[in-house]
Amino acid sequence: MFMVRRRHIENVRSVTEGLDKAHEDHIAAYSRTIASGNLVDEDGRMAGVLAISGHETWEAIRHYVYEDPFTKAGAYAEIEIKELNLYLLDAAYARAPDWLLERNPDLAPRFTPVERVGGR
């Protein structure tokens, strides 16, 4: 899975005007979004997007992000893609990090603890 953060350029609509249909078609064809939300600036205005994506390879996530008509038009001042392990609550493969189970002991019967190797 991947986390994708895209920060808009100023006046983003000036470069994306007329591309909404192509952008929506691209999303319909290639999105594997699990969760997403708008990034907001200090004034509460939309400043970008943060998404968790279920793409399984770097090739797939890069295609999704960089072949998007909005990206090609220059809508983003910054794009960050990070690979991550996401623990899905109530999923068939229900694992949870120790900190989650320590803070929420009532959830312990629903999860399998995750054994950490190395890292922080």
JSON list of C-alpha atoms in Angstrom, two decimals:
[
{"chain": "A", "resi": 1, "resn": "MET", "atom": "CA", "xyz": [0.00, 0.00, 0.00]},
{"chain": "A", "resi": 2, "resn": "PHE", "atom": "CA", "xyz": [1.02, 3.57, -0.52]},
{"chain": "A", "resi": 3, "resn": "MET", "atom": "CA", "xyz": [0.39, 7.02, 0.91]},
{"chain": "A", "resi": 4, "resn": "VAL", "atom": "CA", "xyz": [0.14, 9.73, -1.73]},
{"chain": "A", "resi": 5, "resn": "ARG", "atom": "CA", "xyz": [0.25, 13.40, -0.81]},
{"chain": "A", "resi": 6, "resn": "ARG", "atom": "CA", "xyz": [-0.28, 16.00, -3.53]},
{"chain": "A", "resi": 7, "resn": "ARG", "atom": "CA", "xyz": [-0.05, 19.71, -2.80]},
{"chain": "A", "resi": 8, "resn": "HIS", "atom": "CA", "xyz": [-1.79, 21.99, -5.29]},
{"chain": "A", "resi": 9, "resn": "ILE", "atom": "CA", "xyz": [-0.19, 24.90, -7.08]},
{"chain": "A", "resi": 10, "resn": "GLU", "atom": "CA", "xyz": [-1.71, 28.35, -6.55]},
{"chain": "A", "resi": 11, "resn": "ASN", "atom": "CA", "xyz": [-4.77, 28.82, -8.78]},
{"chain": "A", "resi": 12, "resn": "VAL", "atom": "CA", "xyz": [-4.93, 25.09, -9.54]},
{"chain": "A", "resi": 13, "resn": "ARG", "atom": "CA", "xyz": [-8.21, 25.45, -11.43]},
{"chain": "A", "resi": 14, "resn": "SER", "atom": "CA", "xyz": [-6.49, 27.56, -14.07]},
{"chain": "A", "resi": 15, "resn": "VAL", "atom": "CA", "xyz": [-4.46, 24.53, -15.21]},
{"chain": "A", "resi": 16, "resn": "THR", "atom": "CA", "xyz": [-7.12, 21.85, -14.65]},
{"chain": "A", "resi": 17, "resn": "GLU", "atom": "CA", "xyz": [-10.00, 23.63, -16.35]},
{"chain": "A", "resi": 18, "resn": "GLY", "atom": "CA", "xyz": [-11.58, 21.34, -18.94]},
{"chain": "A", "resi": 19, "resn": "LEU", "atom": "CA", "xyz": [-9.81, 18.25, -17.58]},
{"chain": "A", "resi": 20, "resn": "ASP", "atom": "CA", "xyz": [-12.39, 17.08, -15.04]},
{"chain": "A", "resi": 21, "resn": "LYS", "atom": "CA", "xyz": [-13.87, 14.33, -17.26]},
{"chain": "A", "resi": 22, "resn": "ALA", "atom": "CA", "xyz": [-10.43, 12.97, -18.22]},
{"chain": "A", "resi": 23, "resn": "HIS", "atom": "CA", "xyz": [-9.35, 13.09, -14.56]},
{"chain": "A", "resi": 24, "resn": "GLU", "atom": "CA", "xyz": [-12.52, 11.26, -13.45]},
{"chain": "A", "resi": 25, "resn": "ASP", "atom": "CA", "xyz": [-12.05, 8.64, -16.20]},
{"chain": "A", "resi": 26, "resn": "HIS", "atom": "CA", "xyz": [-8.46, 8.09, -15.07]},
{"chain": "A", "resi": 27, "resn": "ILE", "atom": "CA", "xyz": [-9.58, 7.67, -11.46]},
{"chain": "A", "resi": 28, "resn": "ALA", "atom": "CA", "xyz": [-12.33, 5.24, -12.49]},
{"chain": "A", "resi": 29, "resn": "ALA", "atom": "CA", "xyz": [-9.86, 3.14, -14.44]},
{"chain": "A", "resi": 30, "resn": "TYR", "atom": "CA", "xyz": [-6.83, 3.12, -12.12]},
{"chain": "A", "resi": 31, "resn": "SER", "atom": "CA", "xyz": [-7.77, 4.18, -8.58]},
{"chain": "A", "resi": 32, "resn": "ARG", "atom": "CA", "xyz": [-7.28, 1.76, -5.70]},
{"chain": "A", "resi": 33, "resn": "THR", "atom": "CA", "xyz": [-8.04, 4.39, -3.06]},
{"chain": "A", "resi": 34, "resn": "ILE", "atom": "CA", "xyz": [-8.82, 3.08, 0.41]},
{"chain": "A", "resi": 35, "resn": "ALA", "atom": "CA", "xyz": [-9.20, 6.46, 2.10]},
{"chain": "A", "resi": 36, "resn": "SER", "atom": "CA", "xyz": [-8.57, 10.05, 1.11]},
{"chain": "A", "resi": 37, "resn": "GLY", "atom": "CA", "xyz": [-9.11, 13.56, 2.31]},
{"chain": "A", "resi": 38, "resn": "ASN", "atom": "CA", "xyz": [-8.41, 17.14, 1.42]},
{"chain": "A", "resi": 39, "resn": "LEU", "atom": "CA", "xyz": [-5.39, 18.92, 2.82]},
{"chain": "A", "resi": 40, "resn": "VAL", "atom": "CA", "xyz": [-6.34, 22.41, 3.97]},
{"chain": "A", "resi": 41, "resn": "ASP", "atom": "CA", "xyz": [-4.24, 25.52, 4.41]},
{"chain": "A", "resi": 42, "resn": "GLU", "atom": "CA", "xyz": [-4.21, 27.90, 7.40]},
{"chain": "A", "resi": 43, "resn": "ASP", "atom": "CA", "xyz": [-7.32, 29.63, 6.04]},
{"chain": "A", "resi": 44, "resn": "GLY", "atom": "CA", "xyz": [-9.27, 26.38, 5.67]},
{"chain": "A", "resi": 45, "resn": "ARG", "atom": "CA", "xyz": [-9.01, 26.30, 1.87]},
{"chain": "A", "resi": 46, "resn": "MET", "atom": "CA", "xyz": [-8.28, 23.08, -0.01]},
{"chain": "A", "resi": 47, "resn": "ALA", "atom": "CA", "xyz": [-4.55, 22.89, -0.60]},
{"chain": "A", "resi": 48, "resn": "GLY", "atom": "CA", "xyz": [-4.14, 19.35, -1.85]},
{"chain": "A", "resi": 49, "resn": "VAL", "atom": "CA", "xyz": [-5.03, 15.72, -1.31]},
{"chain": "A", "resi": 50, "resn": "LEU", "atom": "CA", "xyz": [-3.80, 12.92, 0.95]},
{"chain": "A", "resi": 51, "resn": "ALA", "atom": "CA", "xyz": [-4.76, 9.37, 0.01]},
{"chain": "A", "resi": 52, "resn": "ILE", "atom": "CA", "xyz": [-4.06, 5.81, 1.06]},
{"chain": "A", "resi": 53, "resn": "SER", "atom": "CA", "xyz": [-3.95, 3.58, -1.99]},
{"chain": "A", "resi": 54, "resn": "GLY", "atom": "CA", "xyz": [-4.14, -0.18, -2.30]},
{"chain": "A", "resi": 55, "resn": "HIS", "atom": "CA", "xyz": [-1.84, -0.36, -5.32]},
{"chain": "A", "resi": 56, "resn": "GLU", "atom": "CA", "xyz": [0.55, -3.26, -4.93]},
{"chain": "A", "resi": 57, "resn": "THR", "atom": "CA", "xyz": [3.59, -2.09, -6.91]},
{"chain": "A", "resi": 58, "resn": "TRP", "atom": "CA", "xyz": [5.60, 1.07, -7.42]},
{"chain": "A", "resi": 59, "resn": "GLU", "atom": "CA", "xyz": [4.91, 0.78, -11.14]},
{"chain": "A", "resi": 60, "resn": "ALA", "atom": "CA", "xyz": [1.14, 0.78, -10.57]},
{"chain": "A", "resi": 61, "resn": "ILE", "atom": "CA", "xyz": [1.11, 3.69, -8.11]},
{"chain": "A", "resi": 62, "resn": "ARG", "atom": "CA", "xyz": [3.43, 5.77, -10.29]},
{"chain": "A", "resi": 63, "resn": "HIS", "atom": "CA", "xyz": [1.20, 5.15, -13.31]},
{"chain": "A", "resi": 64, "resn": "TYR", "atom": "CA", "xyz": [-1.87, 6.16, -11.33]},
{"chain": "A", "resi": 65, "resn": "VAL", "atom": "CA", "xyz": [-0.28, 9.36, -10.02]},
{"chain": "A", "resi": 66, "resn": "TYR", "atom": "CA", "xyz": [1.84, 10.54, -12.93]},
{"chain": "A", "resi": 67, "resn": "GLU", "atom": "CA", "xyz": [-0.47, 9.61, -15.81]},
{"chain": "A", "resi": 68, "resn": "ASP", "atom": "CA", "xyz": [-3.38, 11.50, -14.22]},
{"chain": "A", "resi": 69, "resn": "PRO", "atom": "CA", "xyz": [-4.39, 14.39, -16.52]},
{"chain": "A", "resi": 70, "resn": "PHE", "atom": "CA", "xyz": [-4.24, 16.80, -13.54]},
{"chain": "A", "resi": 71, "resn": "THR", "atom": "CA", "xyz": [-0.63, 15.78, -12.84]},
{"chain": "A", "resi": 72, "resn": "LYS", "atom": "CA", "xyz": [0.33, 16.09, -16.50]},
{"chain": "A", "resi": 73, "resn": "ALA", "atom": "CA", "xyz": [-1.22, 19.58, -16.59]},
{"chain": "A", "resi": 74, "resn": "GLY", "atom": "CA", "xyz": [0.98, 20.70, -13.68]},
{"chain": "A", "resi": 75, "resn": "ALA", "atom": "CA", "xyz": [-1.69, 20.88, -10.96]},
{"chain": "A", "resi": 76, "resn": "TYR", "atom": "CA", "xyz": [0.66, 19.86, -8.15]},
{"chain": "A", "resi": 77, "resn": "ALA", "atom": "CA", "xyz": [3.53, 21.83, -6.67]},
{"chain": "A", "resi": 78, "resn": "GLU", "atom": "CA", "xyz": [4.64, 18.74, -4.77]},
{"chain": "A", "resi": 79, "resn": "ILE", "atom": "CA", "xyz": [3.92, 15.01, -4.94]},
{"chain": "A", "resi": 80, "resn": "GLU", "atom": "CA", "xyz": [5.07, 12.58, -2.28]},
{"chain": "A", "resi": 81, "resn": "ILE", "atom": "CA", "xyz": [4.58, 8.81, -2.50]},
{"chain": "A", "resi": 82, "resn": "LYS", "atom": "CA", "xyz": [5.55, 6.58, 0.44]},
{"chain": "A", "resi": 83, "resn": "GLU", "atom": "CA", "xyz": [5.14, 2.84, 0.76]},
{"chain": "A", "resi": 84, "resn": "LEU", "atom": "CA", "xyz": [3.47, 1.81, 4.00]},
{"chain": "A", "resi": 85, "resn": "ASN", "atom": "CA", "xyz": [2.01, -1.04, 5.98]},
{"chain": "A", "resi": 86, "resn": "LEU", "atom": "CA", "xyz": [-1.56, -0.27, 6.91]},
{"chain": "A", "resi": 87, "resn": "TYR", "atom": "CA", "xyz": [-3.43, -2.19, 9.54]},
{"chain": "A", "resi": 88, "resn": "LEU", "atom": "CA", "xyz": [-7.04, -2.54, 8.54]},
{"chain": "A", "resi": 89, "resn": "LEU", "atom": "CA", "xyz": [-9.47, -2.64, 11.42]},
{"chain": "A", "resi": 90, "resn": "ASP", "atom": "CA", "xyz": [-11.95, -5.51, 11.24]},
{"chain": "A", "resi": 91, "resn": "ALA", "atom": "CA", "xyz": [-10.31, -6.87, 8.10]},
{"chain": "A", "resi": 92, "resn": "ALA", "atom": "CA", "xyz": [-9.95, -10.58, 7.44]},
{"chain": "A", "resi": 93, "resn": "TYR", "atom": "CA", "xyz": [-6.21, -10.16, 8.03]},
{"chain": "A", "resi": 94, "resn": "ALA", "atom": "CA", "xyz": [-6.63, -8.25, 11.28]},
{"chain": "A", "resi": 95, "resn": "ARG", "atom": "CA", "xyz": [-3.29, -7.35, 12.78]},
{"chain": "A", "resi": 96, "resn": "ALA", "atom": "CA", "xyz": [-2.59, -4.43, 15.04]},
{"chain": "A", "resi": 97, "resn": "PRO", "atom": "CA", "xyz": [0.56, -2.80, 16.44]},
{"chain": "A", "resi": 98, "resn": "ASP", "atom": "CA", "xyz": [1.25, -3.16, 20.16]},
{"chain": "A", "resi": 99, "resn": "TRP", "atom": "CA", "xyz": [0.61, 0.53, 20.84]},
{"chain": "A", "resi": 100, "resn": "LEU", "atom": "CA", "xyz": [-2.94, 0.24, 19.50]},
{"chain": "A", "resi": 101, "resn": "LEU", "atom": "CA", "xyz": [-3.71, -2.78, 21.67]},
{"chain": "A", "resi": 102, "resn": "GLU", "atom": "CA", "xyz": [-2.10, -1.16, 24.72]},
{"chain": "A", "resi": 103, "resn": "ARG", "atom": "CA", "xyz": [-4.27, 1.95, 24.31]},
{"chain": "A", "resi": 104, "resn": "ASN", "atom": "CA", "xyz": [-7.40, -0.08, 23.52]},
{"chain": "A", "resi": 105, "resn": "PRO", "atom": "CA", "xyz": [-7.19, -3.39, 25.45]},
{"chain": "A", "resi": 106, "resn": "ASP", "atom": "CA", "xyz": [-10.85, -4.13, 24.69]},
{"chain": "A", "resi": 107, "resn": "LEU", "atom": "CA", "xyz": [-9.86, -4.56, 21.01]},
{"chain": "A", "resi": 108, "resn": "ALA", "atom": "CA", "xyz": [-7.24, -7.24, 21.73]},
{"chain": "A", "resi": 109, "resn": "PRO", "atom": "CA", "xyz": [-9.54, -10.23, 21.06]},
{"chain": "A", "resi": 110, "resn": "ARG", "atom": "CA", "xyz": [-10.20, -8.92, 17.54]},
{"chain": "A", "resi": 111, "resn": "PHE", "atom": "CA", "xyz": [-6.55, -8.57, 16.50]},
{"chain": "A", "resi": 112, "resn": "THR", "atom": "CA", "xyz": [-3.31, -10.45, 16.20]},
{"chain": "A", "resi": 113, "resn": "PRO", "atom": "CA", "xyz": [-0.32, -8.48, 17.56]},
{"chain": "A", "resi": 114, "resn": "VAL", "atom": "CA", "xyz": [2.29, -7.47, 15.00]},
{"chain": "A", "resi": 115, "resn": "GLU", "atom": "CA", "xyz": [5.85, -8.59, 15.64]},
{"chain": "A", "resi": 116, "resn": "ARG", "atom": "CA", "xyz": [8.23, -5.77, 14.80]},
{"chain": "A", "resi": 117, "resn": "VAL", "atom": "CA", "xyz": [11.68, -6.47, 13.43]},
{"chain": "A", "resi": 118, "resn": "GLY", "atom": "CA", "xyz": [14.09, -3.54, 13.53]},
{"chain": "A", "resi": 119, "resn": "GLY", "atom": "CA", "xyz": [12.80, -0.09, 12.75]},
{"chain": "A", "resi": 120, "resn": "ARG", "atom": "CA", "xyz": [11.84, 2.51, 15.33]}
]
